[in-house]
Amino acid sequence: MAASLALITFGISGCSSDEAPEVEQPAPVDISALDIGSYATAPRTIGKQNIDRARLTEGQRLGNYLPTPFEVDSRFKYQSGMDSNSVYGFIERIYTVGDTFAEDAPGFVGGFYSWAQSHDDILIAETLSNAAMIFDSEASASAAADALARSQRAKKEGRVAVQIPGFADEHAFWQPDRQELFTFKAYKQLVVYTTIKDYAKIEVGTTDLGAMTSMATKNWSTIQPRVDKFDPTAVGKLTDVELDHDQLLGHSLARQGEESQKNPPGIYNQQGALHITTTPESDRKLFETAGVEWLGINATELYQTKDEKGAELLSDEHSALNKKLRSAGSPKGLPAAQCNELKVKDSLTMRFHCTVAYGRYVIEARSNQLIDAQQRISAQYAMLAAKAK
């Protein structure tokens, strides 16, 4: 890419002599001097989707309507975020649904998976997960709920059917020895598969079916009004649905190698982005205040906000240090980028994280290697500079 200059301006300019002194502007960023490693920085045009990509897009679009577990119950404030291998949009069977999914669910289009826990230590936490699946008709959804429930009940010994108001017979079952409750709910063209598990009660050997069934009812009562606003795309028109918005995904840094198998690249609105953050409690208000419009997921997380002020706020909040983080070096030639490092090794969390604002955009890059996180954020910055031309 030809050498270019990009300038980010902050603060106040053009002050008269009787006003406060002019804020010193940061030096322009020399894009040609950035270390981008082997990442490609040329923007891409996102064309017409093939049917599998279109099905995945439909599943990701559903995530823009679903409540997060935190919105179901404020105890569920610990999410896995981008660091986990959790799947969000999906078109193949998701591991929690079972090996016979293809046979049990003809007419399946795509789905979205969300998960959270009530404590940062899984051994004493309660967990809530929802796998919401779209089908080509209401009849297909109803039949799939029946078949999936039968298969899941037969999966392990000790699972017993339980009665929950609003759920059909055999669509809710409990495994007392593992303190797990499973439900399938068919609704219009959707099937929502919910798993509730209480690890603390497993440890102490107690049971509380009433609390779990109450949570299942609360979960569905929160989901239903949200998905009522979701209008499934007719199967024959799936490939006509636009994948990109404002060229955001086309200007997102592409992944390399096996990384593409993780949370699939895609684009989410403000609500969908809340499923992917690790801090839904604080980000719910932050995203609203910052005016988050879209989040593009690829080799980086690329937020588009309403304006530069919103981007600066989001970047500052997401780069703030805490007791688990320490500062790491900024990328070569990009001193505005803030990088941090986990103080304690965590196999489920990337060690390094870098953040920077560019105009109305915020870039976040993660990696277990500092140089890779720095190269990712630098390459994404260079790509946005190309977009700004």
mmCIF file with all atom_site columns, N, CA and C in Angstrom, residues 78-81 83-85 117 119-122 262 278 324-326 341-352 367-369:
data_model
loop_
_atom_site.group_PDB
_atom_site.id
_atom_site.type_symbol
_atom_site.label_atom_id
_atom_site.label_alt_id
_atom_site.label_comp_id
_atom_site.label_asym_id
_atom_site.label_entity_id
_atom_site.label_seq_id
_atom_site.pdbx_PDB_ins_code
_atom_site.Cartn_x
_atom_site.Cartn_y
_atom_site.Cartn_z
_atom_site.occupancy
_atom_site.B_iso_or_equiv
_atom_site.pdbx_formal_charge
_atom_site.auth_seq_id
_atom_site.auth_comp_id
_atom_site.auth_asym_id
_atom_site.auth_atom_id
_atom_site.pdbx_PDB_model_num
ATOM 1  N N  . TYR A 1 78  ? -20.894 -12.342 33.850 1.00 0.00 ? 78  TYR A N  1
ATOM 2  C CA . TYR A 1 78  ? -19.579 -12.796 33.385 1.00 0.00 ? 78  TYR A CA 1
ATOM 3  C C  . TYR A 1 78  ? -19.757 -13.562 32.075 1.00 0.00 ? 78  TYR A C  1
ATOM 4  N N  . GLN A 1 79  ? -19.333 -12.947 30.984 1.00 0.00 ? 79  GLN A N  1
ATOM 5  C CA . GLN A 1 79  ? -19.418 -13.559 29.665 1.00 0.00 ? 79  GLN A CA 1
ATOM 6  C C  . GLN A 1 79  ? -18.024 -13.897 29.165 1.00 0.00 ? 79  GLN A C  1
ATOM 7  N N  . SER A 1 80  ? -17.984 -14.801 28.203 1.00 0.00 ? 80  SER A N  1
ATOM 8  C CA . SER A 1 80  ? -16.693 -15.266 27.710 1.00 0.00 ? 80  SER A CA 1
ATOM 9  C C  . SER A 1 80  ? -16.046 -14.297 26.747 1.00 0.00 ? 80  SER A C  1
ATOM 10 N N  . GLY A 1 81  ? -16.850 -13.522 26.004 1.00 0.00 ? 81  GLY A N  1
ATOM 11 C CA . GLY A 1 81  ? -16.298 -12.545 25.090 1.00 0.00 ? 81  GLY A CA 1
ATOM 12 C C  . GLY A 1 81  ? -15.501 -13.162 23.957 1.00 0.00 ? 81  GLY A C  1
ATOM 13 N N  . ASP A 1 83  ? -12.385 -13.830 23.713 1.00 0.00 ? 83  ASP A N  1
ATOM 14 C CA . ASP A 1 83  ? -11.257 -14.686 24.055 1.00 0.00 ? 83  ASP A CA 1
ATOM 15 C C  . ASP A 1 83  ? -11.613 -16.161 24.057 1.00 0.00 ? 83  ASP A C  1
ATOM 16 N N  . SER A 1 84  ? -12.879 -16.476 24.103 1.00 0.00 ? 84  SER A N  1
ATOM 17 C CA . SER A 1 84  ? -13.313 -17.856 24.241 1.00 0.00 ? 84  SER A CA 1
ATOM 18 C C  . SER A 1 84  ? -13.503 -18.520 22.888 1.00 0.00 ? 84  SER A C  1
ATOM 19 N N  . ASN A 1 85  ? -13.624 -19.843 22.893 1.00 0.00 ? 85  ASN A N  1
ATOM 20 C CA . ASN A 1 85  ? -13.961 -20.592 21.687 1.00 0.00 ? 85  ASN A CA 1
ATOM 21 C C  . ASN A 1 85  ? -15.463 -20.695 21.486 1.00 0.00 ? 85  ASN A C  1
ATOM 22 N N  . GLN A 1 117 ? -22.206 -16.611 33.093 1.00 0.00 ? 117 GLN A N  1
ATOM 23 C CA . GLN A 1 117 ? -22.210 -17.231 34.411 1.00 0.00 ? 117 GLN A CA 1
ATOM 24 C C  . GLN A 1 117 ? -22.326 -16.163 35.480 1.00 0.00 ? 117 GLN A C  1
ATOM 25 N N  . HIS A 1 119 ? -20.706 -15.940 38.414 1.00 0.00 ? 119 HIS A N  1
ATOM 26 C CA . HIS A 1 119 ? -19.505 -15.694 39.209 1.00 0.00 ? 119 HIS A CA 1
ATOM 27 C C  . HIS A 1 119 ? -18.295 -15.938 38.329 1.00 0.00 ? 119 HIS A C  1
ATOM 28 N N  . ASP A 1 120 ? -17.196 -15.237 38.599 1.00 0.00 ? 120 ASP A N  1
ATOM 29 C CA . ASP A 1 120 ? -16.025 -15.446 37.751 1.00 0.00 ? 120 ASP A CA 1
ATOM 30 C C  . ASP A 1 120 ? -15.375 -16.807 37.965 1.00 0.00 ? 120 ASP A C  1
ATOM 31 N N  . ASP A 1 121 ? -15.675 -17.460 39.077 1.00 0.00 ? 121 ASP A N  1
ATOM 32 C CA . ASP A 1 121 ? -15.195 -18.820 39.335 1.00 0.00 ? 121 ASP A CA 1
ATOM 33 C C  . ASP A 1 121 ? -16.308 -19.797 38.959 1.00 0.00 ? 121 ASP A C  1
ATOM 34 N N  . ILE A 1 122 ? -16.093 -20.563 37.905 1.00 0.00 ? 122 ILE A N  1
ATOM 35 C CA . ILE A 1 122 ? -17.133 -21.453 37.390 1.00 0.00 ? 122 ILE A CA 1
ATOM 36 C C  . ILE A 1 122 ? -17.560 -22.499 38.417 1.00 0.00 ? 122 ILE A C  1
ATOM 37 N N  . LYS A 1 262 ? -12.975 -19.895 14.692 1.00 0.00 ? 262 LYS A N  1
ATOM 38 C CA . LYS A 1 262 ? -13.580 -19.429 15.931 1.00 0.00 ? 262 LYS A CA 1
ATOM 39 C C  . LYS A 1 262 ? -14.803 -18.564 15.608 1.00 0.00 ? 262 LYS A C  1
ATOM 40 N N  . THR A 1 278 ? -17.044 -8.927  27.346 1.00 0.00 ? 278 THR A N  1
ATOM 41 C CA . THR A 1 278 ? -16.836 -9.657  28.603 1.00 0.00 ? 278 THR A CA 1
ATOM 42 C C  . THR A 1 278 ? -17.455 -8.934  29.793 1.00 0.00 ? 278 THR A C  1
ATOM 43 N N  . LYS A 1 324 ? -6.188  -6.725  37.380 1.00 0.00 ? 324 LYS A N  1
ATOM 44 C CA . LYS A 1 324 ? -5.760  -7.905  36.634 1.00 0.00 ? 324 LYS A CA 1
ATOM 45 C C  . LYS A 1 324 ? -4.835  -7.568  35.470 1.00 0.00 ? 324 LYS A C  1
ATOM 46 N N  . LEU A 1 325 ? -4.674  -6.265  35.189 1.00 0.00 ? 325 LEU A N  1
ATOM 47 C CA . LEU A 1 325 ? -3.944  -5.846  33.994 1.00 0.00 ? 325 LEU A CA 1
ATOM 48 C C  . LEU A 1 325 ? -2.772  -4.937  34.347 1.00 0.00 ? 325 LEU A C  1
ATOM 49 N N  . ARG A 1 326 ? -1.742  -4.991  33.522 1.00 0.00 ? 326 ARG A N  1
ATOM 50 C CA . ARG A 1 326 ? -0.649  -4.027  33.600 1.00 0.00 ? 326 ARG A CA 1
ATOM 51 C C  . ARG A 1 326 ? -0.373  -3.496  32.195 1.00 0.00 ? 326 ARG A C  1
ATOM 52 N N  . GLU A 1 341 ? -1.481  -6.097  29.460 1.00 0.00 ? 341 GLU A N  1
ATOM 53 C CA . GLU A 1 341 ? -1.130  -7.514  29.604 1.00 0.00 ? 341 GLU A CA 1
ATOM 54 C C  . GLU A 1 341 ? -1.781  -8.067  30.867 1.00 0.00 ? 341 GLU A C  1
ATOM 55 N N  . LEU A 1 342 ? -2.284  -9.287  30.774 1.00 0.00 ? 342 LEU A N  1
ATOM 56 C CA . LEU A 1 342 ? -2.811  -9.956  31.950 1.00 0.00 ? 342 LEU A CA 1
ATOM 57 C C  . LEU A 1 342 ? -1.684  -10.236 32.942 1.00 0.00 ? 342 LEU A C  1
ATOM 58 N N  . LYS A 1 343 ? -1.912  -9.943  34.217 1.00 0.00 ? 343 LYS A N  1
ATOM 59 C CA . LYS A 1 343 ? -0.889  -10.216 35.219 1.00 0.00 ? 343 LYS A CA 1
ATOM 60 C C  . LYS A 1 343 ? -0.799  -11.709 35.551 1.00 0.00 ? 343 LYS A C  1
ATOM 61 N N  . VAL A 1 344 ? -1.928  -12.395 35.446 1.00 0.00 ? 344 VAL A N  1
ATOM 62 C CA . VAL A 1 344 ? -1.992  -13.811 35.786 1.00 0.00 ? 344 VAL A CA 1
ATOM 63 C C  . VAL A 1 344 ? -2.340  -14.606 34.542 1.00 0.00 ? 344 VAL A C  1
ATOM 64 N N  . LYS A 1 345 ? -1.657  -15.695 34.307 1.00 0.00 ? 345 LYS A N  1
ATOM 65 C CA . LYS A 1 345 ? -1.911  -16.519 33.143 1.00 0.00 ? 345 LYS A CA 1
ATOM 66 C C  . LYS A 1 345 ? -3.307  -17.126 33.214 1.00 0.00 ? 345 LYS A C  1
ATOM 67 N N  . ASP A 1 346 ? -4.024  -17.031 32.093 1.00 0.00 ? 346 ASP A N  1
ATOM 68 C CA . ASP A 1 346 ? -5.382  -17.564 32.000 1.00 0.00 ? 346 ASP A CA 1
ATOM 69 C C  . ASP A 1 346 ? -5.522  -18.225 30.633 1.00 0.00 ? 346 ASP A C  1
ATOM 70 N N  . SER A 1 347 ? -5.729  -19.540 30.626 1.00 0.00 ? 347 SER A N  1
ATOM 71 C CA . SER A 1 347 ? -5.773  -20.277 29.366 1.00 0.00 ? 347 SER A CA 1
ATOM 72 C C  . SER A 1 347 ? -6.958  -19.888 28.489 1.00 0.00 ? 347 SER A C  1
ATOM 73 N N  . LEU A 1 348 ? -7.996  -19.265 29.081 1.00 0.00 ? 348 LEU A N  1
ATOM 74 C CA . LEU A 1 348 ? -9.189  -18.899 28.326 1.00 0.00 ? 348 LEU A CA 1
ATOM 75 C C  . LEU A 1 348 ? -9.181  -17.447 27.858 1.00 0.00 ? 348 LEU A C  1
ATOM 76 N N  . THR A 1 349 ? -8.152  -16.690 28.232 1.00 0.00 ? 349 THR A N  1
ATOM 77 C CA . THR A 1 349 ? -8.105  -15.269 27.915 1.00 0.00 ? 349 THR A CA 1
ATOM 78 C C  . THR A 1 349 ? -6.800  -14.927 27.217 1.00 0.00 ? 349 THR A C  1
ATOM 79 N N  . MET A 1 350 ? -6.889  -14.181 26.136 1.00 0.00 ? 350 MET A N  1
ATOM 80 C CA . MET A 1 350 ? -5.691  -13.738 25.437 1.00 0.00 ? 350 MET A CA 1
ATOM 81 C C  . MET A 1 350 ? -4.837  -12.874 26.369 1.00 0.00 ? 350 MET A C  1
ATOM 82 N N  . ARG A 1 351 ? -3.563  -13.047 26.293 1.00 0.00 ? 351 ARG A N  1
ATOM 83 C CA . ARG A 1 351 ? -2.653  -12.383 27.227 1.00 0.00 ? 351 ARG A CA 1
ATOM 84 C C  . ARG A 1 351 ? -2.561  -10.877 26.973 1.00 0.00 ? 351 ARG A C  1
ATOM 85 N N  . PHE A 1 352 ? -2.580  -10.462 25.702 1.00 0.00 ? 352 PHE A N  1
ATOM 86 C CA . PHE A 1 352 ? -2.383  -9.056  25.366 1.00 0.00 ? 352 PHE A CA 1
ATOM 87 C C  . PHE A 1 352 ? -3.606  -8.481  24.658 1.00 0.00 ? 352 PHE A C  1
ATOM 88 N N  . SER A 1 367 ? -4.236  -10.963 21.374 1.00 0.00 ? 367 SER A N  1
ATOM 89 C CA . SER A 1 367 ? -3.333  -12.047 20.983 1.00 0.00 ? 367 SER A CA 1
ATOM 90 C C  . SER A 1 367 ? -2.574  -12.532 22.215 1.00 0.00 ? 367 SER A C  1
ATOM 91 N N  . ASN A 1 368 ? -2.024  -13.718 22.125 1.00 0.00 ? 368 ASN A N  1
ATOM 92 C CA . ASN A 1 368 ? -1.143  -14.216 23.178 1.00 0.00 ? 368 ASN A CA 1
ATOM 93 C C  . ASN A 1 368 ? 0.291   -13.738 22.994 1.00 0.00 ? 368 ASN A C  1
ATOM 94 N N  . GLN A 1 369 ? 0.560   -13.044 21.900 1.00 0.00 ? 369 GLN A N  1
ATOM 95 C CA . GLN A 1 369 ? 1.871   -12.461 21.645 1.00 0.00 ? 369 GLN A CA 1
ATOM 96 C C  . GLN A 1 369 ? 1.721   -10.952 21.495 1.00 0.00 ? 369 GLN A C  1
#
